[in-house]
Amino acid sequence: MTSGLVVLAQATADGNAFAQMIVDGISFGAIYALLAMGFVIIFKSTSVINFAHGALTGLGAFLIAAFATVLDFPGRYLTFLPEWAQWTVNVLTALVAAALFGILLERVFLRPMVGEALFAVAIVTLGVDIVVRTITNDWIGTQPRPLGAPWGLAVVDLGWVRIAWSEVIQILVTIILLGAIAFFLRSRTGVAMRATAFDQETARAQGVNVGRIFSVAWAIAAFLAGVAGLFYSIFPRRATGVDQATAFIAFRAFPAVIIGGLDSIPGAVVGGFAVGIAESAANTYLTFDFLGNGFPGIVGYLLMMVVLLIRPYGLLGTPEIRRV
Amino acid sequence: MRGRPLLYTSYQADQALLNTTTKKVMLGLLLLVVATIPFQVIPGLDFLGSDDWLRLLSTTAIFVVGALGLNLLTGLAGQVSLGHAFFMGVGAYTAVWLGGPEDAPLLGLGLPIWIWLPAAGIVAALIGVAVGPTAVRVRGLYLAIVTLGLVFIGDYVFRNWDSLSGGAQVGRDFPPLQFRLWKEEEPLIDFTTPGTWFGVEVSGLAKSFFLLVTIAVVFTLLAKNLQRTRVGRAFMSIRDRDIAAEIMGVDEFGYKLLAFGISSFFAGISGALLASFVVRVIPERWDLFLSVQFIAIILIGGAGTVTGAILGSAFVVLLPRLVGDFTQWLQSVALGEGFGSAIANVFVATTPNDFGLVNTFAGIGPGLSVAQLNLVIYGLLIIGFLIFEPLGLYGIWLRIRNYWKGWPFTY
């Protein structure tokens, strides 16, 4: 596993290395925050630790590649739209497909496990991860598949810092999605979801359709994972596209979840950006030879260990009350 | 007392390792079969003595040691660990540092097996106890992700410590299974070359098979006995209800650390043996997939049972081989004539661009390769066992046994 992070900092010898580091970190962090948020939404509302999040990310990115570049569906029927709008429609279609797949996964593999030990359910998702990832990898094949983002390799050079267009769009999209989630949690379904997270049985007794809440949670998580997969598979992260290693990005987002606290959505965002900036800082400043390859890839885990030693439930997590 | 099953007149008899006659007979038969496998004397089972099957069975014996370790930690003490591969890696690299050749450019002290094998376990156990405080402080699902972190950190260290591991994607040779008293040229007992034991010709593989099975038996006894004693009961009480255990005087922190230490010890030994048996191992070998394989072993076998760890190891190690054989058979059917061929054609591709769920022509056309099919089957088995038979193969065995115990009545 290579670090997989392409950094623009090297290109700006005359720029401000610190500012560049922060910008790159926010951009990595946005990917992690999207992944971590989906993970936390699933955990909060269904009490499932989803180790299949990587598979969802890889599958989402693959679906985008398939819909946007191979099939060009439904963009090929929308010729009156400009090219970028066609691409966007294709991507949204792919993300909806990914969300439907998320619902299907929950329905088939996780619904029978409701009420079982958390550990057993977590291991089921490990199994799901293996199955989905293997089949996705077979579809992807040995060559990376480009996602055909219309802004390509364009970069904004502000003099003191360089930002890729895709990073600007990525950060905007992340902010919009975060806002949408915050808004959603205040809606009727969102309140039902929070009630389910608090106590499934009581929520049912109050007339909440818990099964539907599970589906919604998985759909949102798969959607967010797909978005994360998209931004991870285009310039400046992995310019070549989605490949068999894409799914591993989720394993680097797990520390973000733990740092923020397993059951805290704001925590997931904080954790995501913390891990992103820490990795970016390691990329920029920790370039000693003895550290070898791939050190930024484990910075998140090291940070996680330190945070856990101080706060065993993460920065914003709820301490578990233990009863006999 | 004859004819009255499950009547024990003393605690010792109830707690005995083999508390029924059936168990004694079955174990005796099993040991007899295992002892004769390399000589191919039992008709019908003689294929097990061929070189590739001996290799698989030896690997099973190695996996049994590791699986027993994870079983103690996850099955008995209830601590979910995805970090087993990391501790196996630690064991393997301890072994190669102590046992590797002295003159090579890589690290190595040239010490004999009776030093490097126990040391592999001890160093892994020490590291297990050292990371324990972080691991013990966090609970349940946080623990799973902390141990997941160990695998990634270990992977990074192994790949970059070139003088120890031989470098990423390159790897190095591990010390062979040879018994020396000290650093003499000729090993006292060489488990890798053919020779004569007690007047019987034995191949090198047969020798290492016997060694590895003996080690596996010793560790099985260790694990089984641990389970029957105060320590094992303490582990189980922590698994079932940790606060209640603490109130009853079980030192939760201490026993969790102990569980980590013992489990890592087993993992270290298993890792060292695996590397030594395979000879050349790349640092990427000790990755998350290995950990998942061990989780699969104890879940498929039956969590918390020694029998389950053994059944699960055999199942997981032999599965790829069975899937490969099955695919080959399917392909031969598909290439043949008649109705069977038409059905098989749906499942297997006969030419590189043919449609088929399985495609043995690497990397071309649709369809999964055999290796990918293996992975999918692993995944589906993990899911299937957890959903339908949480007690694993052991649970299936229990149900069969109980059915016949009460036959012809249903209870």
XYZ file of C-alpha atoms in Angstrom:
735
model
C 0.000 0.000 0.000
C 1.514 3.283 -1.062
C 0.536 6.424 0.726
C -1.514 7.402 -2.269
C -1.467 11.067 -1.418
C -0.148 13.427 -4.052
C 0.832 16.700 -2.520
C 1.079 20.000 -4.271
C 3.399 21.423 -1.636
C 6.559 20.372 -3.445
C 5.557 22.488 -6.412
C 5.568 25.697 -4.427
C 9.087 26.247 -3.263
C 8.384 29.957 -3.132
C 4.942 29.572 -1.584
C 4.091 29.424 2.062
C 4.741 25.795 3.063
C 2.649 26.069 6.203
C -0.387 27.494 4.434
C -0.030 24.868 1.719
C 0.162 22.170 4.372
C -3.072 23.383 5.978
C -4.870 23.567 2.631
C -3.787 20.046 1.678
C -4.734 18.831 5.133
C -8.220 20.298 4.877
C -8.582 18.649 1.518
C -7.507 15.202 2.831
C -9.538 15.843 5.919
C -12.699 16.445 3.894
C -12.410 12.930 2.451
C -11.908 11.433 5.902
C -14.715 13.511 7.353
C -17.146 12.255 4.706
C -16.144 8.645 5.389
C -16.171 9.066 9.150
C -19.558 10.717 9.075
C -21.132 7.860 7.128
C -19.549 5.421 9.550
C -20.894 7.280 12.580
C -24.372 7.627 11.067
C -24.503 3.864 10.599
C -23.169 3.221 14.076
C -25.482 5.668 15.763
C -28.680 4.549 14.156
C -28.095 0.817 13.713
C -25.338 -0.011 16.270
C -23.263 -1.584 13.525
C -19.512 -1.055 13.247
C -19.232 -1.018 9.507
C -15.940 -2.536 8.373
C -17.443 -2.669 4.875
C -17.090 1.080 4.534
C -13.993 0.636 2.369
C -15.880 -1.649 0.038
C -18.667 0.936 -0.218
C -16.076 3.590 -1.067
C -14.467 1.474 -3.765
C -17.823 0.433 -5.157
C -19.089 4.028 -5.178
C -16.015 5.256 -7.028
C -16.292 2.364 -9.471
C -19.980 3.075 -10.119
C -19.115 6.717 -10.795
C -16.407 5.634 -13.225
C -18.839 3.255 -14.892
C -21.738 5.714 -15.145
C -19.674 8.786 -16.000
C -17.116 7.466 -18.474
C -18.084 3.987 -19.674
C -21.887 4.108 -19.859
C -22.343 7.902 -19.961
C -25.753 7.268 -18.471
C -28.097 9.148 -18.289
C -25.958 11.981 -19.673
C -26.085 10.591 -23.214
C -29.808 11.351 -23.366
C -29.380 14.864 -21.986
C -27.481 16.404 -24.878
C -29.111 19.806 -24.332
C -27.109 20.195 -21.126
C -23.508 21.424 -21.061
C -20.843 18.743 -20.652
C -20.139 19.388 -16.970
C -23.828 19.177 -16.132
C -24.103 15.841 -17.945
C -21.178 14.565 -15.915
C -22.770 15.780 -12.698
C -26.041 14.050 -13.534
C -24.132 10.836 -14.287
C -22.321 11.059 -10.964
C -25.527 11.693 -9.053
C -27.124 8.678 -10.739
C -24.139 6.550 -9.752
C -24.371 7.804 -6.179
C -28.050 6.932 -6.030
C -27.153 3.462 -7.325
C -24.518 3.201 -4.585
C -27.072 4.261 -1.985
C -29.522 1.621 -3.226
C -26.736 -0.923 -2.964
C -26.125 0.182 0.611
C -29.800 -0.412 1.398
C -29.604 -3.845 -0.216
C -26.525 -4.798 1.827
C -28.204 -3.834 5.067
C -31.387 -5.644 4.120
C -29.712 -8.903 3.122
C -26.790 -9.262 5.496
C -27.391 -7.071 8.523
C -31.115 -7.174 9.146
C -30.915 -10.822 10.294
C -28.279 -9.787 12.824
C -30.391 -7.202 14.681
C -30.067 -7.800 18.395
C -26.941 -9.953 18.141
C -23.694 -9.060 19.918
C -22.011 -5.959 18.473
C -18.850 -7.949 17.870
C -20.615 -10.584 15.792
C -22.265 -7.913 13.684
C -18.934 -6.156 13.153
C -17.416 -9.400 11.903
C -20.349 -9.878 9.508
C -19.445 -6.518 7.973
C -15.847 -7.749 7.632
C -17.223 -10.637 5.598
C -19.360 -8.265 3.537
C -16.276 -6.120 2.966
C -14.335 -9.081 1.576
C -17.147 -10.141 -0.746
C -18.018 -6.688 -2.085
C -14.402 -5.581 -2.402
C -13.391 -8.721 -4.287
C -16.238 -8.446 -6.767
C -15.653 -4.710 -7.252
C -11.961 -5.354 -7.829
C -12.826 -7.951 -10.424
C -14.948 -5.380 -12.239
C -12.275 -2.703 -11.962
C -9.597 -5.018 -13.329
C -5.883 -4.358 -13.268
C -5.931 -0.888 -14.834
C -7.154 2.198 -12.950
C -10.430 3.545 -14.315
C -10.602 7.330 -14.790
C -13.612 9.202 -13.465
C -13.546 11.925 -16.101
C -13.948 14.953 -13.840
C -14.572 17.923 -16.183
C -12.198 20.313 -14.404
C -9.270 17.980 -14.978
C -5.890 19.156 -13.771
C -6.734 22.860 -13.398
C -5.019 24.566 -10.468
C -5.649 27.961 -8.865
C -2.338 29.635 -8.040
C -2.757 32.308 -5.400
C 0.977 32.883 -5.142
C 1.303 31.901 -1.503
C -0.681 28.708 -1.957
C -1.827 26.461 -4.823
C -5.236 24.806 -4.802
C -6.520 22.364 -7.399
C -9.963 23.190 -8.749
C -11.123 19.766 -7.651
C -10.072 20.619 -4.108
C -12.106 23.822 -4.162
C -15.129 21.905 -5.402
C -14.481 19.096 -2.960
C -14.400 21.427 0.035
C -17.558 23.203 -1.170
C -19.353 19.877 -1.681
C -18.254 18.674 1.748
C -19.568 21.835 3.414
C -22.873 21.502 1.554
C -23.202 17.840 2.542
C -22.333 18.557 6.184
C -24.954 21.280 6.213
C -27.492 19.000 4.568
C -26.860 16.287 7.163
C -27.163 18.763 10.029
C -30.422 19.996 8.516
C -31.634 16.449 7.878
C -31.101 15.437 11.498
C -33.592 18.141 12.461
C -36.207 16.925 10.009
C -38.942 14.449 10.909
C -36.932 11.456 9.624
C -33.820 12.803 11.278
C -35.554 13.038 14.645
C -36.815 9.478 14.157
C -33.250 8.462 13.379
C -31.940 10.064 16.546
C -34.683 8.366 18.518
C -33.672 5.022 17.007
C -30.059 5.707 17.889
C -31.089 6.374 21.470
C -33.179 3.255 21.955
C -34.462 1.056 19.167
C -37.278 -0.573 21.097
C -38.654 2.621 22.551
C -38.480 4.245 19.136
C -40.528 1.406 17.730
C -43.038 1.782 20.510
C -43.408 5.448 19.536
C -44.308 4.463 15.994
C -40.926 4.920 14.333
C -40.375 2.512 11.453
C -36.980 1.323 12.622
C -36.339 -0.813 9.547
C -36.800 2.200 7.305
C -34.411 4.221 9.478
C -31.781 1.500 9.018
C -32.213 1.731 5.255
C -31.951 5.523 5.300
C -28.788 5.373 7.411
C -27.105 2.924 5.054
C -28.201 4.883 2.014
C -26.718 8.110 3.424
C -23.492 6.345 4.414
C -23.101 4.697 1.000
C -23.805 8.044 -0.683
C -21.172 9.825 1.430
C -18.690 6.991 0.869
C -19.251 7.328 -2.875
C -18.557 11.073 -2.715
C -15.392 10.395 -0.728
C -14.384 7.752 -3.266
C -14.944 10.252 -6.071
C -12.705 12.916 -4.597
C -10.090 10.368 -3.628
C -9.887 9.042 -7.201
C -9.312 12.325 -9.069
C -6.522 14.885 -9.294
C -4.734 15.774 -7.049
C -5.157 12.594 -4.951
C -5.004 9.708 -7.433
C -5.137 11.283 -10.836
C -5.348 7.935 -12.647
C -8.741 6.992 -11.244
C -10.262 4.240 -9.161
C -8.185 1.069 -8.754
C -8.024 -1.972 -6.518
C -6.356 -0.067 -3.667
C -8.981 2.679 -3.490
C -11.041 0.799 -0.920
C -8.155 0.939 1.574
C -8.751 4.654 2.120
C -11.479 3.735 4.578
C -8.956 1.999 6.815
C -7.253 5.365 7.140
C -10.523 7.004 8.071
C -11.175 4.679 11.036
C -8.798 6.633 13.300
C -10.810 9.747 12.488
C -13.933 8.044 13.801
C -12.240 6.923 16.991
C -10.538 10.277 17.588
C -13.848 12.077 17.297
C -15.780 9.448 19.237
C -17.712 6.564 17.716
C -21.125 8.073 18.352
C -20.555 11.734 17.613
C -21.277 13.240 14.188
C -19.501 16.552 14.962
C -16.709 14.355 16.325
C -16.402 12.583 12.973
C -15.902 15.927 11.251
C -13.369 17.110 13.820
C -11.567 13.761 13.708
C -11.541 13.711 9.927
C -9.938 17.126 9.637
C -7.520 16.355 12.502
C -6.278 13.213 10.748
C -6.127 15.006 7.394
C -4.053 17.867 8.744
C -1.818 15.497 10.733
C -1.109 13.433 7.609
C -0.463 16.549 5.599
C 1.910 17.853 8.274
C 3.749 14.521 8.267
C 3.988 14.746 4.488
C 5.435 18.236 4.638
C 7.678 18.204 7.675
C 8.532 14.576 8.502
C 10.547 13.777 5.412
C 13.481 12.097 7.175
C 15.037 9.140 5.374
C 14.765 6.755 8.310
C 10.993 7.048 8.275
C 10.928 5.293 4.897
C 7.782 4.969 2.803
C 4.219 5.330 3.896
C 4.701 7.035 7.258
C 1.833 9.526 6.679
C -0.428 6.489 6.255
C -0.065 5.524 9.921
C -0.013 9.010 11.442
C -3.752 8.753 11.957
C -3.393 5.548 13.939
C -0.576 6.969 16.065
C -2.687 10.049 16.777
C -5.595 7.761 17.643
C -3.514 5.812 20.188
C -2.480 9.062 21.895
C -6.048 10.375 22.007
C -7.330 7.069 23.386
C -4.761 7.093 26.176
C -6.115 10.469 27.286
C -9.800 10.073 26.404
C -10.875 6.439 25.922
C -14.132 7.494 24.226
C -12.638 9.956 21.772
C -12.787 13.727 21.903
C -16.557 14.133 21.623
C -17.809 10.601 22.264
C -20.228 9.754 25.063
C -18.627 7.774 27.873
C -20.356 4.438 28.131
C -22.162 3.935 31.394
C -21.521 0.401 32.556
C -24.180 -1.462 34.424
C -23.917 -4.891 35.906
C -22.404 -47.563 36.332
C -22.478 -48.879 32.805
C -25.172 -47.634 30.505
C -25.685 -44.447 32.457
C -24.259 -41.656 30.353
C -22.955 -38.467 31.901
C -22.892 -39.932 35.389
C -19.780 -38.762 37.168
C -19.040 -39.686 40.709
C -16.220 -37.239 41.260
C -15.272 -33.714 40.190
C -12.079 -35.064 38.656
C -14.012 -37.420 36.407
C -16.351 -34.624 35.317
C -13.506 -32.254 34.521
C -11.267 -34.866 32.881
C -9.835 -34.006 29.460
C -11.520 -37.030 27.900
C -14.564 -37.550 30.055
C -16.329 -40.099 27.848
C -15.238 -43.336 26.232
C -16.268 -42.041 22.811
C -13.875 -39.129 23.134
C -11.023 -41.469 24.062
C -11.718 -43.755 21.115
C -12.147 -40.896 18.654
C -8.976 -39.166 19.762
C -7.054 -42.422 19.583
C -8.280 -43.052 16.041
C -7.488 -39.485 15.004
C -3.950 -39.716 16.357
C -3.480 -43.047 14.602
C -4.617 -41.586 11.274
C -2.413 -38.513 11.682
C 0.608 -40.648 12.565
C 0.200 -42.824 9.476
C -0.659 -40.105 6.952
C 2.866 -39.620 5.533
C 3.264 -43.388 4.983
C 0.087 -43.635 2.877
C -1.039 -46.930 4.423
C -4.764 -46.269 4.968
C -6.608 -46.938 1.719
C -8.834 -44.037 0.769
C -6.819 -41.576 2.809
C -3.491 -42.230 1.097
C -3.812 -39.080 -1.046
C -3.248 -37.093 2.172
C 0.340 -38.317 2.164
C 1.207 -36.627 -1.121
C 3.573 -33.671 -0.940
C 1.055 -30.900 -1.537
C -1.437 -32.325 0.957
C 1.311 -32.769 3.562
C 2.195 -29.135 3.040
C -1.426 -28.103 3.580
C -1.786 -30.264 6.669
C 1.441 -28.882 8.148
C 0.144 -25.364 7.509
C -3.063 -26.383 9.271
C -1.038 -27.473 12.308
C 0.694 -24.068 12.337
C -2.621 -22.245 12.012
C -4.028 -24.316 14.880
C -1.406 -22.822 17.207
C -2.284 -19.274 16.161
C -6.016 -19.934 16.216
C -5.830 -21.334 19.756
C -4.175 -18.084 20.792
C -6.864 -15.910 19.265
C -9.472 -18.253 20.680
C -8.162 -17.628 24.202
C -8.343 -13.863 23.693
C -11.533 -13.508 21.649
C -13.403 -16.711 22.347
C -12.668 -17.027 26.067
C -11.831 -13.544 27.317
C -14.151 -11.835 24.846
C -11.630 -9.239 23.638
C -11.995 -8.686 19.900
C -8.598 -8.480 18.266
C -7.839 -7.763 14.638
C -4.139 -7.525 15.486
C -3.263 -11.208 15.421
C -1.279 -10.892 12.189
C 0.874 -8.209 13.793
C 1.887 -10.495 16.653
C 2.584 -13.319 14.225
C 4.837 -10.945 12.310
C 6.632 -9.974 15.511
C 7.230 -13.662 16.239
C 8.511 -14.342 12.747
C 10.949 -11.431 12.753
C 12.176 -12.259 16.243
C 12.872 -15.761 14.938
C 14.774 -14.531 11.925
C 16.807 -12.023 13.907
C 17.907 -14.680 16.378
C 18.024 -17.635 13.992
C 19.013 -16.071 10.671
C 22.520 -16.574 9.235
C 25.227 -14.449 10.830
C 27.211 -13.513 7.753
C 24.349 -12.213 5.622
C 23.919 -8.452 5.103
C 20.620 -8.791 6.980
C 20.261 -9.000 10.757
C 20.869 -12.466 12.152
C 22.608 -14.113 15.106
C 22.642 -17.726 13.896
C 21.182 -19.169 17.100
C 19.520 -22.626 17.155
C 15.802 -23.357 17.104
C 15.474 -24.050 20.821
C 16.340 -20.397 21.372
C 14.550 -18.684 18.490
C 11.267 -20.524 18.709
C 10.489 -19.826 22.384
C 11.936 -16.331 21.993
C 9.534 -15.646 19.140
C 6.654 -16.376 21.488
C 8.127 -14.500 24.432
C 8.934 -11.322 22.490
C 5.467 -11.309 20.939
C 3.964 -11.807 24.401
C 6.031 -8.937 25.828
C 4.880 -6.627 23.053
C 1.333 -7.828 23.622
C 1.594 -6.902 27.288
C 3.270 -3.594 26.394
C 0.424 -2.455 24.131
C -2.016 -3.988 26.582
C -2.625 -0.893 28.730
C -3.943 1.057 25.724
C -5.896 -1.943 24.570
C -7.314 -2.803 27.977
C -8.346 0.781 28.675
C -10.567 0.856 25.621
C -13.384 -1.593 25.349
C -15.321 -3.605 22.827
C -15.450 -2.019 19.436
C -12.847 0.655 20.172
C -10.523 -2.256 20.878
C -11.175 -3.775 17.451
C -10.037 -0.563 15.790
C -7.012 -0.119 18.090
C -5.825 -3.610 17.189
C -6.568 -2.830 13.536
C -4.162 0.088 13.971
C -1.507 -2.338 15.238
C -1.685 -4.250 11.957
C -1.141 -1.095 9.919
C 1.646 0.199 12.135
C 3.297 -3.233 12.057
C 2.938 -3.411 8.289
C 4.665 -0.041 7.997
C 7.512 -1.045 10.312
C 8.092 -4.432 8.655
C 8.114 -2.921 5.164
C 10.575 -0.218 6.053
C 12.968 -2.085 8.356
C 14.923 -3.489 5.424
C 17.793 -4.959 7.439
C 15.330 -7.114 9.362
C 12.595 -7.981 6.876
C 14.545 -7.885 3.615
C 12.483 -4.984 2.277
C 8.999 -4.470 0.881
C 7.957 -7.037 -1.752
C 11.397 -8.714 -1.428
C 11.398 -10.483 1.906
C 14.085 -12.840 3.141
C 14.676 -16.490 3.963
C 13.690 -17.604 7.444
C 15.671 -20.091 9.547
C 14.767 -23.679 8.572
C 13.312 -26.259 10.936
C 16.638 -27.763 11.983
C 17.607 -28.706 15.496
C 21.122 -27.768 16.518
C 22.703 -27.813 19.966
C 24.617 -24.650 19.187
C 26.032 -23.191 15.976
C 27.572 -26.405 14.560
C 27.598 -27.067 10.786
C 25.608 -30.303 10.755
C 22.210 -30.059 12.433
C 21.489 -32.725 15.031
C 18.002 -33.326 13.619
C 17.118 -31.892 10.236
C 13.363 -31.635 9.692
C 13.686 -30.496 6.092
C 15.705 -33.221 4.348
C 14.752 -36.889 3.779
C 16.249 -39.460 6.107
C 15.662 -42.596 8.141
C 13.884 -42.565 11.509
C 13.892 -45.781 13.518
C 14.599 -47.743 10.357
C 11.765 -46.125 8.362
C 12.313 -43.901 5.339
C 10.728 -40.464 5.880
C 10.695 -37.529 3.494
C 11.641 -34.018 4.599
C 8.034 -32.888 4.449
C 6.925 -35.844 6.553
C 9.511 -34.902 9.182
C 8.366 -31.295 9.402
C 4.769 -32.535 9.408
C 5.469 -34.674 12.472
C 7.287 -31.816 14.213
C 4.522 -29.307 13.524
C 1.749 -31.684 14.520
C 3.567 -32.448 17.769
C 3.873 -28.734 18.500
C 0.205 -28.248 17.675
C -0.762 -31.092 20.032
C 1.333 -29.582 22.836
C -0.305 -26.188 22.362
C -3.749 -27.744 22.158
C -3.164 -29.397 25.522
C -1.885 -26.107 26.916
C -4.930 -24.216 25.687
C -7.347 -26.874 26.844
C -5.808 -27.008 30.293
C -5.718 -23.243 30.570
C -9.411 -23.230 29.826
C -10.109 -25.723 32.637
C -8.239 -23.829 35.325
C -8.760 -20.694 37.388
C -7.316 -18.502 34.623
C -9.675 -19.845 31.985
C -12.668 -19.398 34.234
C -11.561 -15.844 34.994
C -11.346 -15.129 31.265
C -14.832 -16.465 30.706
C -16.264 -14.449 33.572
C -14.774 -11.281 32.068
C -16.273 -12.167 28.717
C -19.711 -12.802 30.137
C -20.009 -9.780 32.437
C -16.896 -7.841 33.268
C -18.206 -5.770 36.172
C -19.768 -8.808 37.811
C -16.438 -10.590 37.410
C -14.625 -7.731 39.080
C -17.054 -7.713 41.987
C -16.392 -11.420 42.454
C -12.708 -10.663 42.845
C -11.418 -11.279 39.335
C -8.722 -8.719 38.593
C -10.096 -7.489 35.270
C -7.068 -5.444 34.205
C -4.591 -8.155 35.127
C -6.462 -10.967 33.439
C -7.060 -8.946 30.276
C -3.330 -8.230 30.104
C -2.639 -11.906 30.711
C -5.046 -12.859 27.920
C -3.257 -10.480 25.568
C 0.120 -11.873 26.599
C -0.801 -15.546 26.200
C -2.612 -14.953 22.939
C 0.375 -13.056 21.570
C 2.675 -15.848 22.722
C 0.700 -18.386 20.684
C 0.628 -15.973 17.742
C 4.388 -15.413 17.917
C 5.134 -19.145 17.881
C 2.679 -19.657 15.039
C 4.188 -16.801 13.031
C 7.732 -18.074 13.508
C 6.742 -21.597 12.468
C 4.780 -20.343 9.468
C 7.683 -18.235 8.207
C 10.145 -21.036 8.851
C 7.975 -23.580 7.058
C 7.294 -21.350 4.041
C 11.010 -20.337 4.017
C 10.737 -17.072 2.085
C 8.217 -14.521 3.328
C 7.609 -10.936 2.237
C 6.719 -8.351 4.909
C 3.278 -7.844 3.319
C 2.384 -11.370 4.479
C 1.443 -10.083 7.943
C -1.455 -7.974 6.768
C -5.068 -7.466 7.744
C -6.202 -10.405 5.643
C -4.223 -12.815 7.819
C -5.981 -11.413 10.894
C -9.337 -11.792 9.188
C -8.456 -15.378 8.332
C -7.891 -16.090 12.008
C -11.155 -14.402 12.956
C -12.797 -16.573 10.303
C -11.145 -19.661 11.774
C -12.518 -19.189 15.252
C -15.945 -18.130 14.021
C -16.290 -20.949 11.504
C -14.927 -23.454 13.990
C -16.876 -22.180 16.950
C -15.749 -19.369 19.240
C -14.459 -20.357 22.651
C -13.888 -24.025 21.901
C -10.569 -25.784 21.344
C -12.160 -28.279 18.964
C -13.538 -25.353 17.006
C -10.096 -23.789 16.607
C -8.787 -27.034 15.116
C -11.778 -27.642 12.838
C -11.750 -24.014 11.723
C -8.022 -24.075 10.907
C -8.417 -27.178 8.796
C -11.405 -25.649 7.063
C -9.775 -22.299 6.276
C -6.443 -23.756 5.164
C -7.937 -26.490 3.016
C -10.711 -24.361 1.488
C -8.593 -22.778 -1.298
C -7.415 -26.196 -2.347
C -10.949 -27.597 -2.406
C -12.236 -24.598 -4.341
C -9.393 -24.959 -6.832
C -10.076 -28.658 -7.320
C -13.791 -28.001 -7.650
C -13.220 -25.327 -10.306
C -10.985 -27.670 -12.265
C -13.574 -30.414 -12.094
C -16.277 -27.969 -13.172
C -14.156 -26.924 -16.103
C -13.621 -30.487 -17.212
C -17.383 -31.023 -17.033
C -18.026 -27.833 -19.000
C -15.639 -28.948 -21.730
C -17.377 -32.305 -21.939
C -20.669 -33.239 -23.545
C -24.302 -33.348 -22.504
C -26.619 -31.634 -20.080
C -24.089 -31.365 -17.245
C -21.781 -29.451 -19.503
C -24.456 -26.855 -20.248
C -25.021 -26.231 -16.559
C -21.315 -26.082 -15.755
C -20.839 -23.630 -18.615
C -22.828 -20.999 -16.746
C -20.468 -21.198 -13.803
C -17.106 -21.521 -15.444
C -15.521 -19.931 -18.499
C -14.055 -22.344 -21.025
C -12.286 -19.795 -23.227
C -10.697 -16.510 -22.107
C -13.613 -14.317 -23.210
C -16.390 -16.770 -22.473
C -19.005 -15.841 -19.892
C -18.767 -17.586 -16.553
C -18.937 -16.767 -12.870
C -15.456 -18.215 -12.553
C -12.737 -17.586 -15.083
C -9.452 -19.410 -14.759
C -7.804 -17.287 -17.441
C -6.079 -14.717 -15.285
C -7.118 -11.126 -15.670
C -9.061 -11.443 -18.923
C -12.763 -11.309 -19.539
C -15.578 -11.250 -16.995
C -15.817 -13.643 -14.106
C -13.854 -14.093 -10.912
C -10.461 -15.725 -10.826
C -10.054 -18.761 -8.587
C -8.268 -16.648 -5.957
C -11.102 -14.134 -6.010
C -13.675 -16.905 -5.790
C -11.853 -18.105 -2.698
C -12.101 -14.677 -1.121
C -15.798 -14.411 -1.916
C -16.414 -17.840 -0.408
C -14.464 -16.867 2.732
C -16.572 -13.777 3.086
C -19.844 -15.582 2.512
C -18.857 -18.313 4.967
C -18.080 -15.780 7.684
C -21.430 -14.099 7.094
C -23.313 -17.379 6.762
C -21.928 -18.942 9.916
C -22.586 -15.831 11.984
C -26.151 -15.515 10.763
C -27.166 -19.169 10.686
C -24.841 -21.063 13.050
C -23.077 -18.776 15.546
C -21.486 -21.786 17.235
C -19.764 -22.767 13.996
C -18.746 -26.247 12.964
C -18.620 -27.176 16.644
C -22.274 -26.209 16.955
C -23.196 -28.390 13.987
C -21.327 -31.281 15.575
C -23.100 -30.675 18.880
C -26.493 -30.848 17.210
C -25.646 -34.046 15.354
C -24.360 -35.565 18.583
C -27.371 -34.549 20.632
C -29.706 -35.897 17.978
C -28.155 -39.341 18.188
C -27.812 -39.212 21.958
C -31.558 -39.087 22.378
C -32.445 -41.175 19.335
C -35.163 -42.265 18.663
C -36.604 -39.587 20.939
C -36.196 -35.923 20.147
C -34.883 -35.040 23.568
